[in-house]
PDB file of C-alpha atoms in Angstrom:
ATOM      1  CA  UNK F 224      35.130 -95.168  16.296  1.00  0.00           C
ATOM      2  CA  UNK F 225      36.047 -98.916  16.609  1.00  0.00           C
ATOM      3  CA  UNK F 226      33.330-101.395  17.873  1.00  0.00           C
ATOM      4  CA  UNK F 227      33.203-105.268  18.485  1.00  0.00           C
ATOM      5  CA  UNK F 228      29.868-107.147  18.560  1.00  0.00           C
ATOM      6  CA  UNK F 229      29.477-110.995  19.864  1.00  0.00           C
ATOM      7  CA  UNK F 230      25.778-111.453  18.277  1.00  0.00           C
ATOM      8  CA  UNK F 231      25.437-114.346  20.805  1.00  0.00           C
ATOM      9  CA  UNK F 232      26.210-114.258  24.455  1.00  0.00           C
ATOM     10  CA  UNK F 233      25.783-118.410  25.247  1.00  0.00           C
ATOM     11  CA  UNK F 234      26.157-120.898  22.434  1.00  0.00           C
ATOM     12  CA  UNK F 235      25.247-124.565  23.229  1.00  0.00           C
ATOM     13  CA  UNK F 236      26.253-127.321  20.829  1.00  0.00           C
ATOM     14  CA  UNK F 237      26.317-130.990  21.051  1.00  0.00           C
ATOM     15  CA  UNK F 238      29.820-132.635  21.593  1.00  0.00           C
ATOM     16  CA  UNK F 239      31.395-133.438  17.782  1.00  0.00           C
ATOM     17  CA  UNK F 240      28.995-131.253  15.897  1.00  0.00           C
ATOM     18  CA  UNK F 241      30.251-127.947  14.433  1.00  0.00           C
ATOM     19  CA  UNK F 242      30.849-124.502  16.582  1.00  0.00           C
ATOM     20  CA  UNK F 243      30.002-121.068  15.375  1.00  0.00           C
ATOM     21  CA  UNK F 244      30.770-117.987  17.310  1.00  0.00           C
ATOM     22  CA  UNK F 245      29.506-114.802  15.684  1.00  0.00           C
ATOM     23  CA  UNK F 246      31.762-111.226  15.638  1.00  0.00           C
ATOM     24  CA  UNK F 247      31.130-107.976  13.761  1.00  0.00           C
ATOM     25  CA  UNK F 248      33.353-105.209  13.876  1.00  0.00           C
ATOM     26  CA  UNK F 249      33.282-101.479  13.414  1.00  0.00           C
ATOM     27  CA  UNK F 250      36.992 -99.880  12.463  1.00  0.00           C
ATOM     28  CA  UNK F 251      37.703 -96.633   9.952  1.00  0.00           C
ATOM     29  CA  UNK F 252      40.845 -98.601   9.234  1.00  0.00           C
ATOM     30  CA  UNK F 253      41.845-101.932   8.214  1.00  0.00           C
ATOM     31  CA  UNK F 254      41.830-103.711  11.764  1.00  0.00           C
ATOM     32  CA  UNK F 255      43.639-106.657  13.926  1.00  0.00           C
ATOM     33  CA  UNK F 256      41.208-108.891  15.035  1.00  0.00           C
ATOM     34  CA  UNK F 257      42.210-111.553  17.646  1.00  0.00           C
ATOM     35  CA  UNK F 258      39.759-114.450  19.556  1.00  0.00           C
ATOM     36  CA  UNK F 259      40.776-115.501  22.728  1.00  0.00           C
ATOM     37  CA  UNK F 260      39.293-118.234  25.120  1.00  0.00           C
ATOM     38  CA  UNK F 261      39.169-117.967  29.136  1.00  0.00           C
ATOM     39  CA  UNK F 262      38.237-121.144  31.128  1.00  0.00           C
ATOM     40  CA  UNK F 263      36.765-120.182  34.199  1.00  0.00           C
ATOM     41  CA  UNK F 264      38.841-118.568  36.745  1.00  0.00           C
ATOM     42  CA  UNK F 265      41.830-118.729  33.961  1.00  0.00           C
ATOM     43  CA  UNK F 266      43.606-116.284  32.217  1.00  0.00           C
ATOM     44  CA  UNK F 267      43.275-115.228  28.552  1.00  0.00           C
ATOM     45  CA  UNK F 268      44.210-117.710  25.996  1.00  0.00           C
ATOM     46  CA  UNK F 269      44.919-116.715  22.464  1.00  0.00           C
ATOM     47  CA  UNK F 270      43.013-118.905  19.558  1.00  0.00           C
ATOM     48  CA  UNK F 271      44.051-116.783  16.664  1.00  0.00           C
ATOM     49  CA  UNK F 272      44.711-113.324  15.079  1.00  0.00           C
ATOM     50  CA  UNK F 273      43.904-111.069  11.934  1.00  0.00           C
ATOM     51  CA  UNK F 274      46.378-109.126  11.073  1.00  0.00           C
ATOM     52  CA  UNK F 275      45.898-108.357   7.341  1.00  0.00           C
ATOM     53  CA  UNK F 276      47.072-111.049   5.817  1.00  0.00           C
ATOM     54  CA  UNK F 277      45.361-114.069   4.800  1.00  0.00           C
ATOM     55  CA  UNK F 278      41.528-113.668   5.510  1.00  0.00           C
ATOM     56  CA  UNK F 279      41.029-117.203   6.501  1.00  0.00           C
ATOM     57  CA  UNK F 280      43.062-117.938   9.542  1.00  0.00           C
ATOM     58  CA  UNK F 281      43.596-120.861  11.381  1.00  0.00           C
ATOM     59  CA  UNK F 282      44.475-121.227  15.212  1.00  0.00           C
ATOM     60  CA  UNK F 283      45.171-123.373  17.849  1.00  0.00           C
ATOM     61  CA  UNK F 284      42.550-125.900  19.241  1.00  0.00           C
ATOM     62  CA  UNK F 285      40.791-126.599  15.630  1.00  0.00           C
ATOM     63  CA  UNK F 286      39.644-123.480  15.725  1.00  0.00           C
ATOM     64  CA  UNK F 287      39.858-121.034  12.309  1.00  0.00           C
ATOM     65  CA  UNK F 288      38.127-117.025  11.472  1.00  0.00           C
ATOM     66  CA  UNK F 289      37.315-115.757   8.250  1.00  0.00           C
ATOM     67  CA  UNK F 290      37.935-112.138   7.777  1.00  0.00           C
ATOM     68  CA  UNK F 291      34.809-110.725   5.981  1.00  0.00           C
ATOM     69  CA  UNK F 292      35.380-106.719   4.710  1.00  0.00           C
ATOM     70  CA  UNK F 293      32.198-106.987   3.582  1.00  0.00           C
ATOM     71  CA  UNK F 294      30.356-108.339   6.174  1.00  0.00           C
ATOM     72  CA  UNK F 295      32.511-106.830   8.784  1.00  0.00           C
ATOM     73  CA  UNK F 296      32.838-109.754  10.643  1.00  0.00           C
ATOM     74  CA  UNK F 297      35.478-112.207  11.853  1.00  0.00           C
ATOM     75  CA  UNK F 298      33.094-115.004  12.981  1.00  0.00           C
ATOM     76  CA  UNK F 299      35.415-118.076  15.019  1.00  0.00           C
ATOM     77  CA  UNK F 300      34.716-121.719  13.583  1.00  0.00           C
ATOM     78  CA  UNK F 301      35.743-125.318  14.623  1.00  0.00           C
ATOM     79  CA  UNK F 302      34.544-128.156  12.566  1.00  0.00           C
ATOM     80  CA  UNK F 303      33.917-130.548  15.914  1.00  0.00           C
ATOM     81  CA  UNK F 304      33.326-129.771  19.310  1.00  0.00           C
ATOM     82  CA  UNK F 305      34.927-131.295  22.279  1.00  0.00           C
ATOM     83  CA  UNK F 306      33.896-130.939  25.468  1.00  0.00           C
ATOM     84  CA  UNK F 307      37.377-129.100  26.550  1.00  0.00           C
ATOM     85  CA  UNK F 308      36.059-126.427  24.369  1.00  0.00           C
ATOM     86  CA  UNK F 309      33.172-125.200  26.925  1.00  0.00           C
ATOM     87  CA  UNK F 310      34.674-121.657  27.838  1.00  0.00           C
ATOM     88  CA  UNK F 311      34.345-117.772  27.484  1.00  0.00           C
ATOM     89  CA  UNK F 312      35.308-116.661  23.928  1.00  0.00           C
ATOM     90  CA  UNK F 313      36.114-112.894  23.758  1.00  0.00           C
ATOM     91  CA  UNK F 314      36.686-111.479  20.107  1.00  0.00           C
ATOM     92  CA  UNK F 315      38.490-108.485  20.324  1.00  0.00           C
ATOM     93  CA  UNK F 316      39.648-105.252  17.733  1.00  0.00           C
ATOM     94  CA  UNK F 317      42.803-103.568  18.131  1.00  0.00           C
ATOM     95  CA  UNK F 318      42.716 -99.462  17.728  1.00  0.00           C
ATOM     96  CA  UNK F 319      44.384 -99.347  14.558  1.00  0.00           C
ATOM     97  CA  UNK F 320      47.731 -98.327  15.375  1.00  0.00           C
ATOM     98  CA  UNK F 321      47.427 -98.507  18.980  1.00  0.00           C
ATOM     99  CA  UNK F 322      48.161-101.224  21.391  1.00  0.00           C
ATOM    100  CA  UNK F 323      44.760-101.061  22.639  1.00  0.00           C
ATOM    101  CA  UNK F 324      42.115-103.443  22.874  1.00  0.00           C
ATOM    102  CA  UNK F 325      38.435-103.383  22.778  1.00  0.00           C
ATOM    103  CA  UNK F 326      36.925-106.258  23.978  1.00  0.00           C
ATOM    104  CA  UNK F 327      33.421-107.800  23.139  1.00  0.00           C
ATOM    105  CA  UNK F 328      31.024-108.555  25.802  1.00  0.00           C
ATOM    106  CA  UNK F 329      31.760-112.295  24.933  1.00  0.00           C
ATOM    107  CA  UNK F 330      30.489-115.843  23.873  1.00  0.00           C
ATOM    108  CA  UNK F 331      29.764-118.388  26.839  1.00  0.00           C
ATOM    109  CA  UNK F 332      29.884-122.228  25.053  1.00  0.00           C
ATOM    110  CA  UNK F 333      28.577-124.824  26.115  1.00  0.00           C
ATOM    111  CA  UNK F 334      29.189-128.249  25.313  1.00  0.00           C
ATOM    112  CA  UNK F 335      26.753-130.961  25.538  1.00  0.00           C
ATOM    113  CA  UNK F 336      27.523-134.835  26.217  1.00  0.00           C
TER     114      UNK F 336
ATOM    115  CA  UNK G 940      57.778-116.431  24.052  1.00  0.00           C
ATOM    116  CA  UNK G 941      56.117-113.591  25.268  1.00  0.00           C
ATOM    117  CA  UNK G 942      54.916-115.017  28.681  1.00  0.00           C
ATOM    118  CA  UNK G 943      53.512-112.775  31.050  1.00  0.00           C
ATOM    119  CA  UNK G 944      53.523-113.702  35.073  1.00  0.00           C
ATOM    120  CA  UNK G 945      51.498-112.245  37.713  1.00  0.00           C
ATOM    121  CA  UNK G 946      51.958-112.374  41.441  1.00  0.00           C
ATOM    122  CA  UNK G 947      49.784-113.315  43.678  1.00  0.00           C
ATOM    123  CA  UNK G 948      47.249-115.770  41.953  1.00  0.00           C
ATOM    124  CA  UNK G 949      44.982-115.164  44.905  1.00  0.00           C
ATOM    125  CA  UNK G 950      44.630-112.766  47.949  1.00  0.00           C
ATOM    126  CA  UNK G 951      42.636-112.263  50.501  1.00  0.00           C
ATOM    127  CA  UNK G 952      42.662-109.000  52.296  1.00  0.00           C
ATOM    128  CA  UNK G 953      40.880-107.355  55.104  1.00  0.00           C
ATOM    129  CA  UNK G 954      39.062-104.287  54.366  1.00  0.00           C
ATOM    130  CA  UNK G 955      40.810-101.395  54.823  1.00  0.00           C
ATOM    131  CA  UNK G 956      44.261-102.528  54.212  1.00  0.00           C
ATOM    132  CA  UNK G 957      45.917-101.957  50.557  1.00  0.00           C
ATOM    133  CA  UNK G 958      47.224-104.864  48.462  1.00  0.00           C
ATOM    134  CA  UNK G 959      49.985-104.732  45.590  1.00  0.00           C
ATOM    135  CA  UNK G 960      49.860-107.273  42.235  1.00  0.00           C
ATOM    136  CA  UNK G 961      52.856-107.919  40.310  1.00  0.00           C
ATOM    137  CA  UNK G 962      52.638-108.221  36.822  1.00  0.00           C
ATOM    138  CA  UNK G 963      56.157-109.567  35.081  1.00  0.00           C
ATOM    139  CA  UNK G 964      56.759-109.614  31.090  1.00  0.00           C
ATOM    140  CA  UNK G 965      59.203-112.716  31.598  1.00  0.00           C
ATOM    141  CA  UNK G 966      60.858-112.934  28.488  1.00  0.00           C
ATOM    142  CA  UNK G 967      60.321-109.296  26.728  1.00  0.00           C
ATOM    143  CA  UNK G 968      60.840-105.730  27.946  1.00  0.00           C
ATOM    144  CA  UNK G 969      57.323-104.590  28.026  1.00  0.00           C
ATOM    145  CA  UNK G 970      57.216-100.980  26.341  1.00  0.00           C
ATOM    146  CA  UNK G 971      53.165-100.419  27.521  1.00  0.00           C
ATOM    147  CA  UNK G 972      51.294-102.608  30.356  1.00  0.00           C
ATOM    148  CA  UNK G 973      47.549-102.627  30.822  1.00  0.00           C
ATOM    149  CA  UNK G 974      45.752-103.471  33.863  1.00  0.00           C
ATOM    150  CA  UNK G 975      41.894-104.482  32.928  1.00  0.00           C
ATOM    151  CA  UNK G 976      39.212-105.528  35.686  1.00  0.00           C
ATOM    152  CA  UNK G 977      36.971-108.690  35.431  1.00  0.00           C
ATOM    153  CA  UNK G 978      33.463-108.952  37.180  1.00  0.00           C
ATOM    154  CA  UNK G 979      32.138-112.325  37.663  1.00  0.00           C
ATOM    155  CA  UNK G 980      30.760-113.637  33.692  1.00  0.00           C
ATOM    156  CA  UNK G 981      31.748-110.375  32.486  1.00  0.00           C
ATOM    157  CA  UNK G 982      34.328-108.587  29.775  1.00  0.00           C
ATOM    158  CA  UNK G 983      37.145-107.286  30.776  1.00  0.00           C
ATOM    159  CA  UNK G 984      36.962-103.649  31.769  1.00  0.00           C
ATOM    160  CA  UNK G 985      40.573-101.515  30.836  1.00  0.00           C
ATOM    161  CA  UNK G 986      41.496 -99.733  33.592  1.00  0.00           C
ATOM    162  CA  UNK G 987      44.674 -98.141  32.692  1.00  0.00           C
ATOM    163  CA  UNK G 988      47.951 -98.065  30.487  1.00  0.00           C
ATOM    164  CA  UNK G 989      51.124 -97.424  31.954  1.00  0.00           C
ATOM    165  CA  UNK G 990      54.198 -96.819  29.901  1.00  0.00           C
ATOM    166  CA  UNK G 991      57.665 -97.704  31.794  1.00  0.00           C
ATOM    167  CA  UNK G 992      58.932 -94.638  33.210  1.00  0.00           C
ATOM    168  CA  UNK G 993      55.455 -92.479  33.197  1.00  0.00           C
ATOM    169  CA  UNK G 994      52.612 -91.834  34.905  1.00  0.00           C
ATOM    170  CA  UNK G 995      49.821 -94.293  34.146  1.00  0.00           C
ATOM    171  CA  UNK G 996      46.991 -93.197  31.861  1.00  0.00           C
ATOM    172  CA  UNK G 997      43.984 -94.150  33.505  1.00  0.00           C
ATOM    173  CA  UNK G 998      40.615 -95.284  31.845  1.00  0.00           C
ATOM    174  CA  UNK G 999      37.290 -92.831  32.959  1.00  0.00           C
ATOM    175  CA  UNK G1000      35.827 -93.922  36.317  1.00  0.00           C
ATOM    176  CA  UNK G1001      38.946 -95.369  37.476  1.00  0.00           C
ATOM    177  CA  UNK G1002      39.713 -93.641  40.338  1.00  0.00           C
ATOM    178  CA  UNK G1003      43.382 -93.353  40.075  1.00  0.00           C
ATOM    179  CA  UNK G1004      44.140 -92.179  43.828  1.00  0.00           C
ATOM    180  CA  UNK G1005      42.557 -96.015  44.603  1.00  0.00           C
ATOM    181  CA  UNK G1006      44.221 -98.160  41.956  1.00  0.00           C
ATOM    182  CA  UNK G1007      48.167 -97.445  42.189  1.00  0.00           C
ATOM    183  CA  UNK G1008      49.915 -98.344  39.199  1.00  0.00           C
ATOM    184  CA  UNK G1009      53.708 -98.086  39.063  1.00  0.00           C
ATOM    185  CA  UNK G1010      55.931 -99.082  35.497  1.00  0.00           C
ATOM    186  CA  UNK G1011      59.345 -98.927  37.397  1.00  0.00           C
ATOM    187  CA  UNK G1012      61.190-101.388  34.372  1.00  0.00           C
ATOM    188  CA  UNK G1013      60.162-102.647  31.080  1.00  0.00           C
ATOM    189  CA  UNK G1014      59.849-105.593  32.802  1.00  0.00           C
ATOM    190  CA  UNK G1015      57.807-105.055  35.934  1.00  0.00           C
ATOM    191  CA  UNK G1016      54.485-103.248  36.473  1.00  0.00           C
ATOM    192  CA  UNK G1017      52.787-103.012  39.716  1.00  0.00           C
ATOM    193  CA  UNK G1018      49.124-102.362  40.389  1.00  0.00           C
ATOM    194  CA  UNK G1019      48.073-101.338  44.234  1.00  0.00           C
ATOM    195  CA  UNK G1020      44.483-101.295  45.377  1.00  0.00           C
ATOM    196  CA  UNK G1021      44.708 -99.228  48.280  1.00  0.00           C
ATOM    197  CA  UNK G1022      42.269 -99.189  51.252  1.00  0.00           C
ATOM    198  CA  UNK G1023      40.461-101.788  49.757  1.00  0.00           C
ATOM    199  CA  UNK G1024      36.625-102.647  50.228  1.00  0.00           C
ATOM    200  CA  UNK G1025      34.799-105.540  49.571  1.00  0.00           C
ATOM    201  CA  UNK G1026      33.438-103.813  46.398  1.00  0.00           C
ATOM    202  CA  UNK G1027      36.997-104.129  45.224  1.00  0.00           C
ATOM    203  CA  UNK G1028      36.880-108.185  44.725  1.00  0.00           C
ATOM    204  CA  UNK G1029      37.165-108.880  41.730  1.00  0.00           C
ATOM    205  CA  UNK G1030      39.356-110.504  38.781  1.00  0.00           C
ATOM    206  CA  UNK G1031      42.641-109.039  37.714  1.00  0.00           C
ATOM    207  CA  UNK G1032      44.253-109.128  34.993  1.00  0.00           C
ATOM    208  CA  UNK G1033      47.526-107.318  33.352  1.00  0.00           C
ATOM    209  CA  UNK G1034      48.852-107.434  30.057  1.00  0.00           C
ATOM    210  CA  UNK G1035      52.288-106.364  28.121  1.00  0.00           C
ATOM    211  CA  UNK G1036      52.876-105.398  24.837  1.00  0.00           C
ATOM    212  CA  UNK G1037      56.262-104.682  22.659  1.00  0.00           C
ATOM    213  CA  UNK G1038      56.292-103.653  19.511  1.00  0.00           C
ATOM    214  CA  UNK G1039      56.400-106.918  17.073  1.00  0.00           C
ATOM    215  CA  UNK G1040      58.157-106.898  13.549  1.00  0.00           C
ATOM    216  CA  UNK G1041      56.064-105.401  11.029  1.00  0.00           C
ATOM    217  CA  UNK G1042      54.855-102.974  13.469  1.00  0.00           C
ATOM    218  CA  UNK G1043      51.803-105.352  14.542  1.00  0.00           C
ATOM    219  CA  UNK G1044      49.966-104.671  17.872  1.00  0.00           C
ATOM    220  CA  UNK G1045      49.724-107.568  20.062  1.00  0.00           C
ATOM    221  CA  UNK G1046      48.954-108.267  24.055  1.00  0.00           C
ATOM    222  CA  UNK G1047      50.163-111.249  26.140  1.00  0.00           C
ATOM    223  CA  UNK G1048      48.005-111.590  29.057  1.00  0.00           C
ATOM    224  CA  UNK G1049      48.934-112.364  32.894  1.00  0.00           C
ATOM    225  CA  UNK G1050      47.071-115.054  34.389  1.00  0.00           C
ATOM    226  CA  UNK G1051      45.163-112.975  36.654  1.00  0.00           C
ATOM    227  CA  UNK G1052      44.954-112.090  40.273  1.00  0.00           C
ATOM    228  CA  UNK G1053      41.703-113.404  42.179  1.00  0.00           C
ATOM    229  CA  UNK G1054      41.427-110.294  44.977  1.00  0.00           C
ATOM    230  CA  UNK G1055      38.636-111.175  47.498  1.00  0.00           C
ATOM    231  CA  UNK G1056      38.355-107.758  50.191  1.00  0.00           C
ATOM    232  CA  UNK G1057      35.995-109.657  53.482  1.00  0.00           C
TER     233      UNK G1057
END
């Protein structure tokens, strides 16, 4: 069965230092892995996607995910934090060969002046 | 591309009475649209997947008499909360899907429906 776990459900950094938002996955295949960001009372936003090619991927905002077999994780990155950044961050596993999505109970950031 | 509308952005309905949200794939034909529900700092909860010309596949617990979902074209998908109660407020929010070159799996997301029920 396919799993996602955010290890963290609120994340506070100081504006301009880095961000770290953790994500382990469960899959029996090789999975797509996706972040997304949701300002409050917003939509879903994509930041980036796995989809087995390069392991390191880079997305919008800054923001990059390493793809870890390994370590089964797919943990989201940004060198610099800016206070636009304070959201919901939802990393999320695609049922391999399915359209469907399994969502992780998300990441609330916060972003300190 | 692959922009995904929703109509209304908010409603307000008195209990009892049914509401219907529009969810558009804008510049796609949609083969498969989701409908997921969104309590307040909370994940997103799949409710159902509807395929254009079928009956909706609904998610366990959703009861499916309640939460009308219609996939009359690959472009429109139509979700109708009928005799709603204020346990019904909530967040939500639809997404489309088409199959992408290289056979990858990806969802655009609507920007959500705010549903209050007083």
């Amino acid at each position: 069965a396919q799993s996602v776990t955010q290890l963290d459900s609120h994340v506070s950094v100081s504006e301009g230092t880095p961000v770290l938002l953790r994500c382990n996955y469960s899959s029996s295949y090789s999975p797509s892995l996706f972040w997304y960001v949701q300002h409050p009372n917003k939509g879903l936003q994509l930041l980036l996607k796995y989809t087995s090619a390069a392991t390191l991927v880079k997305g919008i905002n800054g923001f990059e995910a390493e793809f870890k077999k390994s370590e089964t994780s797919f943990h989201l990155t940004k060198p610099s934090a800016h206070m636009s950044d304070a959201a919901e961050y939802f990393c999320v596993v695609s049922l391999s060969g399915t359209y469907k999505y399994i969502f992780g109970t998300g990441t609330r950031l916060k972003v300190l002046a | 591309g692959a922009v995904v509308s929703q109509h209304p952005s908010r409603v307000i309905c008195k209990s009892g009475t049914s509401v219907k949200i529009e969810c558009r794939s804008l510049d796609f034909q949609a083969t498969t649209m989701f409908w997921y529900r969104q309590f307040p700092k909370q994940s997103l909860m799949l409710m159902a997947t509807s395929n254009e010309g079928s009956k909706a596949t609904y998610e366990q617990g959703v009861e499916k008499d309640k939460f009308l979902i219609n996939h009359a074209s690959l472009t429109l998908s139509t979700l109708t909360v009928t005799s709603a109660h204020p346990e019904d407020s909530s967040f939500y929010i639809c997404s489309a899907t088409y199959k992408e070159v290289g056979g990858q799996y990806e969802q655009y997301f609507g920007p959500g429906t705010r549903l209050t029920v007083t």
